[in-house]
Amino acid sequence: MSDKQNDSFLFSEENTQESKLDDFCQQACWPLLVVDDDDQIHQLTRLVLSGYQYQSRPLTLFHAYGKEEALSILRDNPDICVILLDVVMSSDDEGLECVKAIRQELNNSLVRIILRTGQAGTHPEQEVMFNYDINDYKSKTELTKQRLFTSITAAIRTYQHLVQLETMQHQLAGFNDKLEHKIAKRTAQLKEKNETLEQALAELKSTKQQLLEQQQQLIHSEKLASIGQLAAGVAHEINTPLGYVSSNVETLCDYFDDYNCAWQAISKAAPDAAKTISDKHDLAFINEDINSLCASIASGLKRIKSISGDLGHFSQMEKLAVSNVDINEDVIQLAINMVCSEIKPDIEINFLPGELTKSTVMPIELSQVLVNLLMNANDAISKAGTIEINTSQQNDKITIVVKDDGCGMSDNTINKLFDPFFTTKEVGTGTGLGLSISHKIIESHNGVISVSSGIGKGTVFTIELPVAS
């Protein structure tokens, strides 16, 4: 470096991002690099800028006469804020190559670069501004003292802002690192606490579910006892009026037979008058319809009597095991009779009983299982369909199969089917306990209940019970 460059300002060696802004603000002068191969340009620039001050701070000039010398000075003095750079030096584009090296090799994006050229036509201003990272492009002939002052002031002011932004960016990055460290530490602590809480919550949920199951079992037992008492009362209340209604209907039918015989005698004695009266009151239709009504009433009374008998049978059953139970009649047929009024009109129940050995079971409990399965099948069939019940026995094992042609279930639903409180019904329309209780009832009989189904393929429940003498 020549003697002309000895007026360089000595900068602090510390160049960390945290102290760059403080060092920059504490500098006594603004460091500026003049790069030109013409010594007269250096002397003229020094003369013109000798009285320049910005924010009460003068300039300190560094001088380079080519690209490599300029890069060397920048490596030793990275805090130079402005470069006055000639375009044409040893080659037509040495200045532009110097710009690339500053930005790419030195990775210096802060320093402001003002290009000065005496041959503007060689490198058009628009092309240079688009293709190179520079801040101003001036012809040496237009750079009067005032314009030079203006360009340098704008460049220094921009450099100040960039240094401030970069410093704040690094400070923010430091804050973020510390914050992320604190967050990670706090997250680990919270995760540990959450795991402890989740474990405690799981235990509480398990305990709560067990209590709810026990509570529901007690409620279920109480309901069955209440239903038994209610069934006994209803059966008793039905039997009394049923008796005299049946008797009166029989008497009424006898009266009608007598009336019919009398009318036939009148028709023979006075056929013309009888025909006139018959046509006037449509007696032929009435006579025919009365027979139909009597048959219908008799059928209805028989049905009421059957229901009353089932209610009485149901009320006499206890939760304790009963010996010599005919599962076909005392369990399955009873369940069918109990739910038949709730089954959709277009659903047909086909019961195909096999020959079963009488067994010791809890019939009221098993009837409840069949009621649950029948009502679920009823819900699964949207309109018309069939529910089929088969029973069979092989050695000491009784098998009950309840099959429907309803909508079926997915594997995911099947896996949860016997879980307490699981239901596919809308909120408020099902408790999700029917099949869970049914499962426990079958288990209490040392039996098993299984299900197979598929979407659109219907559902098959299979109950297997040991024969207990």
Coordinates of C-alpha atoms in Angstrom, one line a residue:
M1 CA 0.0 0.0 0.0
S2 CA 1.4 3.5 -0.9
D3 CA 2.0 6.4 1.5
K4 CA -1.2 7.9 0.2
Q5 CA -3.0 5.3 2.2
N6 CA -1.4 6.0 5.5
D7 CA -4.3 8.2 6.7
S8 CA -6.2 5.0 7.4
F9 CA -8.3 4.8 10.6
L10 CA -7.3 2.0 13.1
F11 CA -10.4 0.0 14.0
S12 CA -10.9 -2.3 17.0
E13 CA -10.2 -6.0 16.3
E14 CA -13.4 -7.1 17.9
N15 CA -16.0 -7.8 15.2
T16 CA -18.7 -9.8 16.8
Q17 CA -22.3 -9.1 15.8
E18 CA -23.2 -8.2 19.4
S19 CA -20.6 -5.4 19.6
K20 CA -20.6 -4.3 15.9
L21 CA -23.3 -1.7 16.4
D22 CA -21.6 -0.2 19.6
D23 CA -18.2 -0.2 17.9
F24 CA -19.7 1.4 14.8
C25 CA -21.5 4.1 16.8
Q26 CA -18.3 4.9 18.8
Q27 CA -16.1 5.4 15.8
A28 CA -14.6 8.9 15.4
C29 CA -14.7 8.8 11.6
W30 CA -16.6 7.2 8.7
P31 CA -14.3 4.8 6.9
L32 CA -14.5 5.1 3.1
L33 CA -12.5 3.2 0.5
V34 CA -11.6 4.9 -2.8
V35 CA -10.8 2.4 -5.6
D36 CA -9.3 3.8 -8.8
D37 CA -6.2 3.3 -10.9
D38 CA -5.8 7.0 -11.5
D39 CA -3.8 8.8 -8.7
Q40 CA -5.2 12.1 -9.6
I41 CA -8.7 10.8 -8.8
H42 CA -7.5 9.8 -5.4
Q43 CA -5.9 13.2 -4.8
L44 CA -9.0 15.1 -6.1
T45 CA -11.4 12.9 -4.0
R46 CA -9.2 13.5 -0.8
L47 CA -9.4 17.2 -1.6
V48 CA -13.1 17.4 -2.2
L49 CA -14.0 15.3 0.9
S50 CA -11.6 17.0 3.2
G51 CA -14.3 19.1 4.7
Y52 CA -17.1 16.5 4.7
Q53 CA -18.8 15.7 8.0
Y54 CA -21.9 13.7 8.8
Q55 CA -23.3 13.6 12.4
S56 CA -20.2 15.6 13.4
R57 CA -17.9 12.8 12.2
P58 CA -15.4 13.3 9.3
L59 CA -14.3 10.6 6.8
T60 CA -11.3 8.4 7.0
L61 CA -10.1 7.5 3.5
F62 CA -8.6 4.2 2.4
H63 CA -7.0 4.0 -1.1
A64 CA -6.7 1.1 -3.5
Y65 CA -5.6 1.1 -7.1
G66 CA -7.1 -2.2 -8.2
K67 CA -9.4 -5.0 -7.4
E68 CA -7.0 -7.3 -5.4
E69 CA -5.7 -4.4 -3.3
A70 CA -9.3 -3.3 -2.6
L71 CA -10.3 -6.8 -1.4
S72 CA -7.2 -7.0 0.8
I73 CA -8.1 -3.7 2.5
L74 CA -11.7 -4.8 3.0
R75 CA -10.5 -8.1 4.6
D76 CA -8.4 -6.1 7.1
N77 CA -11.1 -3.4 7.6
P78 CA -14.5 -5.0 7.4
D79 CA -16.2 -1.9 8.9
I80 CA -15.6 0.2 5.8
C81 CA -19.1 1.7 5.1
V82 CA -18.8 3.2 1.6
I83 CA -16.7 2.4 -1.5
L84 CA -16.2 4.8 -4.4
L85 CA -15.3 2.3 -7.1
D86 CA -14.1 2.9 -10.6
V87 CA -15.5 0.6 -13.3
V88 CA -12.7 0.6 -15.9
M89 CA -9.2 0.0 -14.4
S90 CA -6.8 -2.6 -15.7
S91 CA -9.7 -4.1 -17.7
D92 CA -13.0 -2.7 -18.9
D93 CA -15.0 -4.5 -16.1
E94 CA -12.5 -4.8 -13.3
G95 CA -14.7 -2.6 -11.1
L96 CA -17.7 -4.8 -11.7
E97 CA -15.7 -8.0 -11.0
C98 CA -14.6 -6.3 -7.8
V99 CA -18.3 -5.8 -6.9
K100 CA -19.0 -9.5 -7.4
A101 CA -16.0 -10.5 -5.2
I102 CA -17.0 -8.1 -2.4
R103 CA -20.5 -9.6 -2.3
Q104 CA -19.7 -13.2 -3.0
E105 CA -16.1 -14.0 -1.9
L106 CA -16.1 -11.6 1.1
N107 CA -19.8 -12.1 1.8
N108 CA -20.0 -8.4 2.6
S109 CA -23.6 -7.2 2.0
L110 CA -23.4 -4.2 4.2
V111 CA -20.8 -1.9 2.6
R112 CA -22.4 0.6 0.2
I113 CA -20.9 0.7 -3.3
I114 CA -21.0 3.8 -5.5
L115 CA -19.7 3.2 -9.0
R116 CA -17.8 6.0 -10.8
T117 CA -16.9 5.7 -14.4
G118 CA -15.6 8.0 -17.1
Q119 CA -16.8 5.7 -19.9
A120 CA -20.5 5.3 -19.1
G121 CA -21.3 4.0 -22.6
T122 CA -19.2 0.9 -22.2
H123 CA -21.4 -0.3 -19.3
P124 CA -24.9 1.2 -19.5
E125 CA -26.3 2.3 -16.2
Q126 CA -29.6 0.4 -16.4
E127 CA -27.8 -2.9 -17.1
V128 CA -25.3 -2.4 -14.3
M129 CA -28.0 -1.5 -11.7
F130 CA -30.0 -4.6 -12.7
N131 CA -27.1 -7.1 -12.7
Y132 CA -24.9 -5.9 -9.9
D133 CA -25.5 -5.2 -6.2
I134 CA -24.5 -1.6 -6.1
N135 CA -26.2 1.5 -4.6
D136 CA -25.4 4.2 -7.1
Y137 CA -23.9 4.7 -10.5
K138 CA -22.3 8.0 -11.4
S139 CA -20.3 9.4 -14.2
K140 CA -17.2 11.2 -13.0
T141 CA -18.1 14.2 -15.0
E142 CA -21.4 14.7 -13.1
L143 CA -20.0 14.1 -9.6
T144 CA -19.8 17.7 -8.4
K145 CA -18.8 18.3 -4.8
Q146 CA -22.4 18.7 -3.7
R147 CA -23.6 15.5 -5.6
L148 CA -20.7 13.5 -4.1
F149 CA -21.6 14.7 -0.6
T150 CA -25.2 13.8 -1.3
S151 CA -24.4 10.3 -2.6
I152 CA -22.0 9.6 0.3
T153 CA -24.5 10.8 2.9
A154 CA -27.2 8.6 1.5
A155 CA -24.9 5.6 1.5
I156 CA -23.7 6.2 5.1
R157 CA -27.2 6.6 6.3
T158 CA -28.3 3.3 4.5
Y159 CA -25.2 1.6 6.0
Q160 CA -26.2 2.7 9.5
H161 CA -29.7 1.3 9.1
L162 CA -28.3 -2.0 7.7
V163 CA -25.9 -2.4 10.6
Q164 CA -28.7 -1.7 13.1
L165 CA -31.0 -4.2 11.4
E166 CA -28.3 -6.9 11.2
T167 CA -27.4 -6.3 14.9
M168 CA -31.0 -6.5 16.0
Q169 CA -31.5 -9.6 13.9
H170 CA -28.6 -11.4 15.6
Q171 CA -29.8 -10.2 19.0
L172 CA -33.2 -11.5 18.2
A173 CA -31.7 -14.8 17.1
G174 CA -29.9 -15.0 20.4
F175 CA -33.1 -14.2 22.3
N176 CA -34.9 -16.9 20.3
D177 CA -32.2 -19.5 21.1
K178 CA -32.5 -18.7 24.8
L179 CA -36.2 -18.7 24.6
E180 CA -36.3 -22.0 22.7
H181 CA -34.0 -23.5 25.4
K182 CA -36.3 -22.3 28.2
I183 CA -39.3 -23.5 26.3
A184 CA -37.7 -26.9 25.7
K185 CA -36.8 -27.2 29.4
R186 CA -40.3 -26.1 30.4
T187 CA -41.9 -28.4 27.9
A188 CA -40.0 -31.4 29.3
Q189 CA -41.1 -30.5 32.8
L190 CA -44.7 -30.1 31.7
K191 CA -44.5 -33.3 29.7
E192 CA -43.3 -35.2 32.8
K193 CA -46.1 -33.7 34.9
N194 CA -48.7 -34.4 32.1
E195 CA -47.6 -38.0 32.0
T196 CA -48.0 -38.3 35.8
L197 CA -51.4 -36.6 35.6
E198 CA -52.5 -38.7 32.6
Q199 CA -51.6 -41.9 34.6
A200 CA -53.6 -40.6 37.6
L201 CA -56.5 -39.7 35.3
A202 CA -56.4 -43.1 33.6
E203 CA -56.6 -44.7 37.0
L204 CA -59.5 -42.5 38.0
K205 CA -61.3 -43.2 34.8
S206 CA -60.8 -46.9 35.3
T207 CA -62.2 -46.7 38.9
K208 CA -65.1 -44.5 37.7
Q209 CA -66.0 -46.9 34.9
Q210 CA -65.9 -49.8 37.4
L211 CA -68.2 -47.9 39.7
L212 CA -70.5 -46.9 36.9
E213 CA -70.7 -50.6 35.8
Q214 CA -71.5 -51.7 39.3
Q215 CA -74.1 -48.9 39.6
Q216 CA -75.7 -49.8 36.3
Q217 CA -75.7 -53.5 37.3
L218 CA -77.5 -52.6 40.5
I219 CA -79.9 -50.4 38.6
H220 CA -80.5 -53.1 36.1
S221 CA -81.2 -55.6 38.9
E222 CA -83.6 -53.2 40.6
K223 CA -85.3 -52.5 37.3
L224 CA -85.8 -56.2 36.6
A225 CA -87.2 -56.7 40.1
S226 CA -89.5 -53.7 39.7
I227 CA -90.6 -55.0 36.2
G228 CA -91.3 -58.4 37.8
Q229 CA -93.6 -56.8 40.4
L230 CA -95.2 -54.6 37.8
A231 CA -95.7 -57.6 35.5
A232 CA -97.4 -59.5 38.3
G233 CA -99.7 -56.5 39.1
V234 CA -100.6 -56.0 35.4
A235 CA -101.3 -59.7 34.8
H236 CA -103.6 -59.7 37.8
E237 CA -105.4 -56.5 36.7
I238 CA -105.8 -57.9 33.2
N239 CA -107.1 -61.3 34.2
T240 CA -110.2 -60.0 36.0
P241 CA -111.7 -57.9 33.2
L242 CA -110.4 -60.5 30.7
G243 CA -112.5 -63.1 32.3
Y244 CA -115.9 -61.3 32.1
V245 CA -115.1 -59.9 28.7
S246 CA -114.4 -63.4 27.4
S247 CA -117.6 -64.7 29.1
N248 CA -119.7 -61.8 27.7
V249 CA -118.3 -62.3 24.2
E250 CA -119.3 -66.0 24.3
T251 CA -122.8 -65.1 25.5
L252 CA -123.0 -62.4 22.8
C253 CA -122.1 -65.0 20.1
D254 CA -124.8 -67.4 21.5
Y255 CA -127.3 -64.5 21.3
F256 CA -126.4 -63.8 17.8
D257 CA -126.9 -67.5 16.9
D258 CA -130.4 -67.3 18.4
Y259 CA -131.1 -64.1 16.5
N260 CA -129.9 -65.6 13.3
C261 CA -132.2 -68.7 13.7
A262 CA -135.2 -66.3 14.5
W263 CA -134.5 -64.2 11.4
Q264 CA -134.4 -67.3 9.2
A265 CA -137.8 -68.3 10.6
I266 CA -139.2 -64.8 9.9
S267 CA -137.8 -64.9 6.4
K268 CA -139.6 -68.2 5.7
A269 CA -142.9 -67.0 7.2
A270 CA -142.9 -63.5 5.5
P271 CA -140.3 -63.5 2.8
D272 CA -141.4 -60.3 1.1
A273 CA -141.4 -58.3 4.4
A274 CA -138.1 -59.9 5.5
K275 CA -136.5 -59.0 2.1
T276 CA -137.7 -55.4 2.4
I277 CA -136.3 -55.0 5.9
S278 CA -133.0 -56.8 5.0
D279 CA -132.5 -54.6 2.0
K280 CA -133.3 -51.4 4.0
H281 CA -130.8 -52.2 6.8
D282 CA -128.3 -54.3 4.8
L283 CA -128.8 -57.2 7.2
A284 CA -127.0 -59.6 4.9
F285 CA -123.7 -57.7 5.3
I286 CA -124.3 -57.2 9.0
N287 CA -124.8 -60.9 9.5
E288 CA -121.7 -61.8 7.6
D289 CA -119.6 -59.0 9.4
I290 CA -120.8 -60.1 12.8
N291 CA -119.2 -63.5 12.3
S292 CA -116.0 -61.9 11.3
L293 CA -116.0 -59.5 14.3
C294 CA -116.7 -62.3 16.7
A295 CA -113.8 -64.3 15.3
S296 CA -111.5 -61.3 15.5
I297 CA -112.6 -60.5 19.1
A298 CA -111.9 -64.1 20.1
S299 CA -108.5 -64.0 18.5
G300 CA -107.7 -60.7 20.3
L301 CA -108.8 -62.1 23.7
K302 CA -106.7 -65.2 23.1
R303 CA -103.7 -62.9 22.4
I304 CA -104.4 -60.9 25.6
K305 CA -104.6 -64.1 27.6
S306 CA -101.3 -65.2 26.2
I307 CA -99.6 -61.9 27.0
S308 CA -101.1 -62.0 30.5
G309 CA -99.7 -65.5 31.0
D310 CA -96.3 -64.4 29.8
L311 CA -96.3 -61.5 32.2
G312 CA -97.3 -63.8 35.0
H313 CA -94.5 -66.2 34.0
F314 CA -92.0 -63.4 33.8
S315 CA -93.0 -62.1 37.3
Q316 CA -92.5 -65.6 38.9
M317 CA -89.0 -65.9 37.6
E318 CA -86.1 -65.1 40.0
K319 CA -82.5 -64.1 39.4
L320 CA -81.4 -67.3 41.1
A321 CA -80.8 -70.3 39.0
V322 CA -83.8 -72.4 38.1
S323 CA -83.6 -76.1 37.3
N324 CA -85.4 -77.9 34.5
V325 CA -85.8 -74.8 32.3
D326 CA -86.9 -75.3 28.8
I327 CA -84.7 -72.6 27.1
N328 CA -86.8 -72.7 23.9
E329 CA -90.1 -72.0 25.7
D330 CA -89.1 -70.4 29.0
V331 CA -86.4 -68.1 27.6
I332 CA -86.5 -67.5 23.9
Q333 CA -90.3 -67.7 23.2
L334 CA -90.9 -65.6 26.3
A335 CA -88.5 -62.9 24.9
I336 CA -90.2 -63.0 21.5
N337 CA -93.6 -62.5 23.1
M338 CA -92.3 -59.6 25.2
V339 CA -90.9 -57.7 22.3
C340 CA -93.3 -58.6 19.5
S341 CA -95.3 -55.4 19.9
E342 CA -92.1 -53.3 19.5
I343 CA -90.8 -55.0 16.4
K344 CA -91.5 -53.1 13.1
P345 CA -94.6 -54.4 11.3
D346 CA -92.6 -55.5 8.2
I347 CA -90.0 -57.5 10.1
E348 CA -90.6 -61.2 10.4
I349 CA -89.3 -63.3 13.3
N350 CA -88.6 -66.9 12.4
F351 CA -87.9 -69.1 15.5
L352 CA -86.5 -72.5 14.6
P353 CA -86.1 -74.4 17.9
G354 CA -84.0 -77.5 18.1
E355 CA -84.3 -80.3 20.6
L356 CA -82.6 -79.1 23.8
T357 CA -82.1 -80.7 27.2
K358 CA -83.7 -78.9 30.1
S359 CA -81.0 -77.0 32.0
T360 CA -80.4 -75.1 35.2
V361 CA -80.1 -71.4 34.2
M362 CA -81.3 -68.0 35.3
P363 CA -84.2 -67.6 32.8
I364 CA -85.1 -64.0 33.5
E365 CA -81.5 -63.0 32.8
L366 CA -81.2 -65.0 29.6
S367 CA -84.5 -63.6 28.5
Q368 CA -83.1 -60.1 28.9
V369 CA -80.2 -61.1 26.7
L370 CA -82.5 -62.3 23.9
V371 CA -84.6 -59.1 24.3
N372 CA -81.5 -57.0 23.8
L373 CA -80.4 -58.9 20.7
L374 CA -83.9 -58.8 19.2
M375 CA -84.3 -55.0 19.8
N376 CA -80.8 -54.4 18.3
A377 CA -81.8 -56.5 15.2
N378 CA -85.0 -54.4 15.0
D379 CA -82.9 -51.2 15.0
A380 CA -80.5 -52.6 12.4
I381 CA -83.3 -53.3 9.9
S382 CA -84.5 -50.1 8.3
K383 CA -87.8 -51.3 6.9
A384 CA -88.6 -54.9 5.9
G385 CA -86.5 -57.8 6.9
T386 CA -86.1 -61.1 8.8
I387 CA -84.8 -62.0 12.2
E388 CA -84.0 -65.7 12.5
I389 CA -83.4 -67.6 15.8
N390 CA -82.0 -71.1 15.8
T391 CA -81.2 -73.4 18.7
S392 CA -79.3 -76.6 18.7
Q393 CA -77.4 -78.9 21.1
Q394 CA -74.2 -80.9 20.7
N395 CA -73.1 -83.0 23.6
D396 CA -73.2 -80.8 26.6
K397 CA -73.3 -77.4 24.8
I398 CA -76.4 -75.5 23.8
T399 CA -76.0 -73.0 20.9
I400 CA -78.4 -70.1 20.3
V401 CA -78.0 -68.1 17.0
V402 CA -79.7 -64.8 16.4
K403 CA -79.3 -63.6 12.8
D404 CA -80.7 -60.5 11.0
D405 CA -80.4 -59.1 7.5
G406 CA -79.9 -55.5 8.7
C407 CA -77.2 -52.9 7.9
G408 CA -74.4 -54.8 9.6
M409 CA -71.3 -53.4 11.4
S410 CA -67.7 -52.5 10.7
D411 CA -64.8 -54.3 12.3
N412 CA -64.1 -51.2 14.4
T413 CA -67.6 -51.3 15.8
I414 CA -67.5 -55.0 16.5
N415 CA -64.3 -54.5 18.5
K416 CA -66.0 -52.1 20.8
L417 CA -69.5 -53.7 20.8
F418 CA -69.3 -55.2 24.3
D419 CA -67.6 -52.2 25.9
P420 CA -69.7 -50.4 28.6
F421 CA -71.3 -47.2 27.4
F422 CA -70.4 -47.8 23.7
T423 CA -73.3 -47.2 21.4
T424 CA -73.9 -46.4 17.8
K425 CA -77.2 -44.7 18.5
E426 CA -77.8 -41.0 18.8
V427 CA -77.2 -39.2 22.2
G428 CA -80.2 -39.8 24.5
T429 CA -81.5 -42.8 22.6
G430 CA -79.2 -45.5 24.0
T431 CA -77.1 -46.1 27.2
G432 CA -74.6 -48.4 25.5
L433 CA -75.1 -51.0 28.4
G434 CA -77.4 -53.6 26.8
L435 CA -74.8 -55.7 25.1
S436 CA -72.3 -55.1 28.0
I437 CA -74.8 -56.5 30.5
S438 CA -75.7 -59.3 28.1
H439 CA -72.0 -60.3 27.9
K440 CA -71.8 -60.4 31.7
I441 CA -75.0 -62.5 31.9
I442 CA -73.6 -65.1 29.5
E443 CA -70.3 -65.1 31.3
S444 CA -72.1 -65.7 34.6
H445 CA -73.6 -68.8 33.0
N446 CA -70.0 -69.9 32.0
G447 CA -70.9 -69.4 28.4
V448 CA -69.6 -67.2 25.6
I449 CA -71.2 -64.7 23.2
S450 CA -69.6 -63.8 19.8
V451 CA -70.6 -61.7 16.8
S452 CA -69.8 -61.7 13.1
S453 CA -70.9 -59.0 10.8
G454 CA -70.1 -56.8 7.8
I455 CA -71.4 -53.5 6.4
G456 CA -74.5 -54.4 4.4
K457 CA -74.2 -58.1 5.3
G458 CA -76.3 -58.4 8.4
T459 CA -75.3 -59.6 11.8
V460 CA -75.0 -63.0 13.6
F461 CA -74.8 -63.3 17.4
T462 CA -73.9 -66.8 18.6
I463 CA -74.4 -67.8 22.3
E464 CA -72.9 -71.0 23.6
L465 CA -74.0 -72.3 27.0
P466 CA -73.0 -75.4 28.9
V467 CA -75.8 -77.8 29.9
A468 CA -76.1 -77.5 33.7
S469 CA -78.2 -80.1 35.5

